Coordinates of C-alpha atoms in Angstrom, one line a residue:
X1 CA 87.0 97.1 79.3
X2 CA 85.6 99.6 76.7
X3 CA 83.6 98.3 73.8
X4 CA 84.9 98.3 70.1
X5 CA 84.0 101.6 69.0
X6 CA 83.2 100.3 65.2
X7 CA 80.1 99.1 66.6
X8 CA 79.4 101.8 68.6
X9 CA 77.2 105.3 67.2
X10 CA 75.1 107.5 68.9
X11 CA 72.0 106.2 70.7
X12 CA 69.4 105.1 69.3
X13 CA 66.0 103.9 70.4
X14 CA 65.5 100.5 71.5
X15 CA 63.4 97.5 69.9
X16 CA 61.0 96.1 71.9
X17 CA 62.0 92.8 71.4
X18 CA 63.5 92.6 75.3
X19 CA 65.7 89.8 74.3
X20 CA 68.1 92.5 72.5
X21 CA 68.6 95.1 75.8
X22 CA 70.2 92.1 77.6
X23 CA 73.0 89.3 77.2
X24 CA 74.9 87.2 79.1
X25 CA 78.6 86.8 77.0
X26 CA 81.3 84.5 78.6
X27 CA 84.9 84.4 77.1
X28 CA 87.5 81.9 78.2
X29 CA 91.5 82.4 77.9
X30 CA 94.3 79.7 78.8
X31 CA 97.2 81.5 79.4
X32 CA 101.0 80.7 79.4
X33 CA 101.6 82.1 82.6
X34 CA 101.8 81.4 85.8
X35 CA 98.5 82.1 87.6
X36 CA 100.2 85.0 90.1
X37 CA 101.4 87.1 86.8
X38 CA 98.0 86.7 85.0
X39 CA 96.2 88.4 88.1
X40 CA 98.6 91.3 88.0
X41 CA 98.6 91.6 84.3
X42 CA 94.5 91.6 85.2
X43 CA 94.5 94.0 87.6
X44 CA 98.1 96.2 88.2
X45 CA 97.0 100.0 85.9
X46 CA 100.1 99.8 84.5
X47 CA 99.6 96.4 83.2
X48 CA 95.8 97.1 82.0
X49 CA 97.1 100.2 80.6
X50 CA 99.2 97.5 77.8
X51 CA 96.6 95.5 77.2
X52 CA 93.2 97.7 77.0
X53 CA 92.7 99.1 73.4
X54 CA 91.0 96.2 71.1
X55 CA 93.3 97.4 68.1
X56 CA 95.8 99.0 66.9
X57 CA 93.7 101.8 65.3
X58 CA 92.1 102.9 69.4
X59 CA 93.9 104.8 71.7
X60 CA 93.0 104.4 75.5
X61 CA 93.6 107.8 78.1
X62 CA 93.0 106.2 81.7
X63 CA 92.2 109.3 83.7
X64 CA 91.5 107.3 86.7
X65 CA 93.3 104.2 88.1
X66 CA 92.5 102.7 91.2
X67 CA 92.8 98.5 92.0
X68 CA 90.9 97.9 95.0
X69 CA 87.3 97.5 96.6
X70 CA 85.6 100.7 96.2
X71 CA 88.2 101.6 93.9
X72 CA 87.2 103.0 90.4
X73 CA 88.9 103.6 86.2
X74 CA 87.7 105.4 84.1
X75 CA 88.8 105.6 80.6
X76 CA 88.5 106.9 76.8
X77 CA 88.3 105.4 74.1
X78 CA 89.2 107.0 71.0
X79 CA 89.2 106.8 67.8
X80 CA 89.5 109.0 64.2
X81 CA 86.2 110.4 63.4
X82 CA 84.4 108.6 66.3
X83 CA 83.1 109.8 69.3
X84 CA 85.0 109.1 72.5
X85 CA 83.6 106.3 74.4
X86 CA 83.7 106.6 78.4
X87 CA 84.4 103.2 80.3
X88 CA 83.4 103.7 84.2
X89 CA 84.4 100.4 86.0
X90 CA 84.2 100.0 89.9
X91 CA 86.0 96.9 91.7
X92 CA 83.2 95.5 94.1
X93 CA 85.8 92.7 94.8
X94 CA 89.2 91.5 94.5
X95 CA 90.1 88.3 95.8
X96 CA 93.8 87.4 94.4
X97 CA 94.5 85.2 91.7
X98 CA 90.5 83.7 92.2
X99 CA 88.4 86.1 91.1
X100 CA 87.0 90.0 90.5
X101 CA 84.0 91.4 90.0
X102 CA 83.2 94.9 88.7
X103 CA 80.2 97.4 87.1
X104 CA 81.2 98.7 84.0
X105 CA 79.1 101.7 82.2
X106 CA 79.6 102.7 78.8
X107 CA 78.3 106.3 77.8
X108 CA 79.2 108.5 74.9
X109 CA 78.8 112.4 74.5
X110 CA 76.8 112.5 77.7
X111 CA 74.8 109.9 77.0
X112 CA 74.8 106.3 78.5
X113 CA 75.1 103.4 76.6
X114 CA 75.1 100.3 78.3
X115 CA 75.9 99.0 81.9
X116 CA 77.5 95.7 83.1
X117 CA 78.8 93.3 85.6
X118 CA 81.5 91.5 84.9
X119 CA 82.9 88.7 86.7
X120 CA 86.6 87.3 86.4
X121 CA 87.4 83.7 87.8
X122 CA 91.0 83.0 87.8
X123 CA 92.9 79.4 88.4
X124 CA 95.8 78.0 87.4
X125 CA 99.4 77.1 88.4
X126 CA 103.2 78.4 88.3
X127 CA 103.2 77.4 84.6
X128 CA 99.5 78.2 83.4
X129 CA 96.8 79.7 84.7
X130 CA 93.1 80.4 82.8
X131 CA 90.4 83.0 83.3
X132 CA 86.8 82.6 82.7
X133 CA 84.7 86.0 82.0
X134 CA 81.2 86.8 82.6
X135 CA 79.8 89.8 81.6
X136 CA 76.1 89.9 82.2
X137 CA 74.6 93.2 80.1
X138 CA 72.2 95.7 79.7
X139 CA 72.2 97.9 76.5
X140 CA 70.8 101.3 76.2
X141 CA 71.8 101.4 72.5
X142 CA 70.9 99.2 69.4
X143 CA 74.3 96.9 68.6
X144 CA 75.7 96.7 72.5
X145 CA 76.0 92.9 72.6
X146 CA 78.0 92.5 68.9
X147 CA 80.4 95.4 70.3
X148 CA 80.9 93.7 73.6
X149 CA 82.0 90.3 72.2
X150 CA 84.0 92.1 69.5
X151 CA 85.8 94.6 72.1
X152 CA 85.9 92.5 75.5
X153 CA 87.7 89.1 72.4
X154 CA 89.7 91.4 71.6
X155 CA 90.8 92.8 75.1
X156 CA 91.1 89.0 76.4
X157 CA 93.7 88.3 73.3
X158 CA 95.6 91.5 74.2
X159 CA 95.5 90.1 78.1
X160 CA 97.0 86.8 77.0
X161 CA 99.7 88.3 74.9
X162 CA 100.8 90.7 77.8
X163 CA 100.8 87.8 80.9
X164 CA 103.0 85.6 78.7
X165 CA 105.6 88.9 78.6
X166 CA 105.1 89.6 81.8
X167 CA 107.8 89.2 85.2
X168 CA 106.2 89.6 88.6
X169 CA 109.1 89.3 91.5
X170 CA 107.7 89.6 94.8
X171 CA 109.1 89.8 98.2
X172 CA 108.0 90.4 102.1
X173 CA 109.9 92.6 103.6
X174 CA 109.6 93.2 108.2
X175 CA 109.5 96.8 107.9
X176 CA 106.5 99.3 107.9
X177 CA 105.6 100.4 104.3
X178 CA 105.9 104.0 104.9
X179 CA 109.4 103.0 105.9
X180 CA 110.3 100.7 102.5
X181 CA 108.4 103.5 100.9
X182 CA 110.8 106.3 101.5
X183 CA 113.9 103.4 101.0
X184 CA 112.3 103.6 97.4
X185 CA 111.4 107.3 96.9
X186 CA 114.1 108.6 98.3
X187 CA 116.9 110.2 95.4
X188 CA 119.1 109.6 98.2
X189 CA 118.8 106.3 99.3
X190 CA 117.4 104.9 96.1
X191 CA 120.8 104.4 93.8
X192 CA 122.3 103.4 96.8
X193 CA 120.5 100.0 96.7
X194 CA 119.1 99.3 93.5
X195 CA 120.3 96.5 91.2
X196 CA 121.5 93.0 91.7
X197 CA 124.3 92.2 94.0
X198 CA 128.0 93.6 93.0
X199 CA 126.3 96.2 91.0
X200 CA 126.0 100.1 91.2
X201 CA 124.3 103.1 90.1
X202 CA 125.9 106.6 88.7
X203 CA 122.8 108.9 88.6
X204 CA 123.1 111.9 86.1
X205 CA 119.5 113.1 87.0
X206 CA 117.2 112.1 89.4
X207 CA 113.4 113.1 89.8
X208 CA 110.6 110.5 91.6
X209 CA 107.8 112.4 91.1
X210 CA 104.7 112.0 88.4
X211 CA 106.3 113.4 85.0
X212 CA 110.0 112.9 86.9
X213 CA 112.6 110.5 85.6
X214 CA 115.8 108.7 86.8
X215 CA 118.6 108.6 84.7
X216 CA 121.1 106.9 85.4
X217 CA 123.9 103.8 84.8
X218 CA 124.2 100.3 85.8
X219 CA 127.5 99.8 86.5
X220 CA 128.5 95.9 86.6
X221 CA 130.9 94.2 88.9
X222 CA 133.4 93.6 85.9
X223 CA 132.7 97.4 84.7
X224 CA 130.3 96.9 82.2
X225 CA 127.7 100.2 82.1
X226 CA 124.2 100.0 81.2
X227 CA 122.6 103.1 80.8
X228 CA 118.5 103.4 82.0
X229 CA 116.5 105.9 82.0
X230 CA 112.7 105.4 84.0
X231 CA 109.9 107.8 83.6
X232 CA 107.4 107.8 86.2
X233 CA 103.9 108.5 84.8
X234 CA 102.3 107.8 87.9
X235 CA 103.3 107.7 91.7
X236 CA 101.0 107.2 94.6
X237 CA 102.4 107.5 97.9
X238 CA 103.4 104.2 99.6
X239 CA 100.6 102.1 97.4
X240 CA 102.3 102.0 93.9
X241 CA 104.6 103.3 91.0
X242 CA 103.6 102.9 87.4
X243 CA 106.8 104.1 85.4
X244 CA 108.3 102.8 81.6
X245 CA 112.0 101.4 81.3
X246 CA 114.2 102.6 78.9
X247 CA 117.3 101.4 77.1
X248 CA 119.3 104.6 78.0
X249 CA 118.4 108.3 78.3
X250 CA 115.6 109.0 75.8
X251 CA 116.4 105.4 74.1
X252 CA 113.5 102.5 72.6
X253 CA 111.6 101.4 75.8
X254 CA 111.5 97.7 76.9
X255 CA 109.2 97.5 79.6
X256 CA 106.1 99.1 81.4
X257 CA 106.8 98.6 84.7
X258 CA 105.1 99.1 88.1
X259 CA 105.6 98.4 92.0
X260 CA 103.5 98.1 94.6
X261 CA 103.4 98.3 98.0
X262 CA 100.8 96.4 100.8
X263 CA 100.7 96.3 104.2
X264 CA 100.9 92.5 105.8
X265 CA 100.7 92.1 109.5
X266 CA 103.2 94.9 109.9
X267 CA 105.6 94.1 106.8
X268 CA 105.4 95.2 103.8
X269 CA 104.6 92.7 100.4
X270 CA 106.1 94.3 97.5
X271 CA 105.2 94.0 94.1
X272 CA 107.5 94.4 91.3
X273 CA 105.9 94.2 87.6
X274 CA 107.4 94.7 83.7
X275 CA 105.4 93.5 80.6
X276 CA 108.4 93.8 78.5
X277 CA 107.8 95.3 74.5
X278 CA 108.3 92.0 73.1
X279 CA 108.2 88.8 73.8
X280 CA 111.8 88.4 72.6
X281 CA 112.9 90.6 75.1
X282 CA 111.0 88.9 77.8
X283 CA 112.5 85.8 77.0
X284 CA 115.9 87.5 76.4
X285 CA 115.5 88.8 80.0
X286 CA 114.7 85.5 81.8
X287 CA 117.7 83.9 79.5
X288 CA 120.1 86.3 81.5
X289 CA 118.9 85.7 84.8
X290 CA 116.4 88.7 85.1
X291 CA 114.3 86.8 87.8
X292 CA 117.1 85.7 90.0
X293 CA 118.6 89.4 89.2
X294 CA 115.4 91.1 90.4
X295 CA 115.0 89.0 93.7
X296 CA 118.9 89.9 94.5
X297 CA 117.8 94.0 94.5
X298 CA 114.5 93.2 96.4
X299 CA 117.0 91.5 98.9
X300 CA 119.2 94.7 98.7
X301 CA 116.1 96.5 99.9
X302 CA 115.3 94.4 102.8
X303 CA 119.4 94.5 103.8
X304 CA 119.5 98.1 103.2
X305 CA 116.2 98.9 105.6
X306 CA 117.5 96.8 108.1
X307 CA 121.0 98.5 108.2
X308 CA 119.3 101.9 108.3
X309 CA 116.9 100.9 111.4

């Protein structure tokens, strides 16, 4: 989680008091959300990728993006008339919905700032769940500690907001993942299942590739049409698909949205995730039925792969 860059500047020498190169900071969250969607809003790239900057004014690039042991990010942080900030974190381990632990090291232009561990301890329920942080520090550079509580508060806040808009549908499905992959990444097969029961898809264009897009049109049972329109911004095979939802062919997004895929004694567990816009529209969406909705086209999957085999 990069630091806030107003408290970050070049490096500069060290006191000698020792008390100022290192700090132990811990942060605590409740959360109104179930403990299951707080460790994907944690740890799903498309999720993190919602959540990261500390304000408004910072703009996170992720150039790497890779949720597992021995898995790394690696991000920048910038901001007008600052210096990018480089975030290096490597997962050292991932135990679901109980905790992670990662190194984080902070360098800018070349030049390394601090390094960390943090460690995430999850619990909770199906209505709340709460994470404790620990980030045990060592600063390079005068200020570390002050940018650390100021960026990793600020992070924690954004986390909260997104879990609470979040939707995490999950489903087991007795089939190999390469086979439920190509179910999914087909442009064949694809339209043919998605979307709750009694509905259709009329694809215009279809492209499931990083950079590609799907447009295309819900059609109800009673003939209502809802247009869509996903663009994929990352797809790696038969692990995950991070991709944005939109209202209709170049239309006001309402989601980031991501699936993934794991194997599970020879089935597959698959992962669907949205942190919708606003919280309105999550709320909105679970009004309708979005949850029940979702499960009905992870049950078209599983029919659909069974009928093909």
């Amino acid at each position: 989680m990069t630091q806030s860059p107003a408290t970050n500047g070049a490096t500069r020498a060290m006191p000698d008091d020792g008390k100022a190169r290192f700090a132990t900071l811990a942060f605590e969250r409740d959360v109104a959300a179930p403990l299951a969607v707080l460790w994907e809003a944690w740890t799903a790239p498309a999720a993190r990728a919602v959540w990261a900057a500390p304000s408004p004014s910072v703009t996170v690039e992720f150039l790497e993006a890779d949720t597992r042991v021995g898995g790394r990010e690696v991000s920048l942080c910038k901001v007008e008339g600052h210096p990018d900030i480089r975030c290096e974190c490597g997962w050292l381990a991932l135990q679901p919905a109980l905790r992670s632990v990662n190194y984080e090291v902070i360098s800018s232009e070349g030049v390394t700032q601090s390094a960390a561990l943090v460690t995430a301890d999850f619990s909770g329920s199906d209505e709340r769940s709460r994470l404790a942080v620990t980030v045990q520090l060592s600063s390079l550079a005068e200020d570390m500690e002050a940018g650390y509580r100021e960026g990793f508060g600020a992070g924690l806040d954004n986390l909260a907001g997104a879990a609470e808009r979040t939707m995490v549908l999950q489903r087991v499905i007795q089939a190999p993942r390469s086979v439920v992959w190509g179910a999914w990444m087909n442009p064949e097969t694809l339209p043919q299942w998605w979307g709750p029961d009694g509905f259709s898809c009329r694809t215009k264009r279809i492209d499931l590739r990083t950079g590609g897009e799907w447009v295309f049109d819900m059609i109800a049972p009673d003939g209502t049409v809802f247009p869509n329109h996903h663009l994929y911004h990352e797809v790696r095979p038969e692990e995950r698909i991070g991709y944005t939802l939109h209202w209709g062919e170049n239309g006001p997004k309402h989601a980031d949205a991501w699936a993934s895929f794991e194997d599970q004694d020879g089935a597959t567990k698959v992962t669907l995730g949205m942190v919708f816009s606003t919280a309105a529209e999550f709320q909105d969406a679970k009004g309708f039925g979005a949850v029940e909705l979702g499960q009905q086209t992870l049950g078209k999957l599983e029919r659909f792969i069974r009928a093909s085999r």
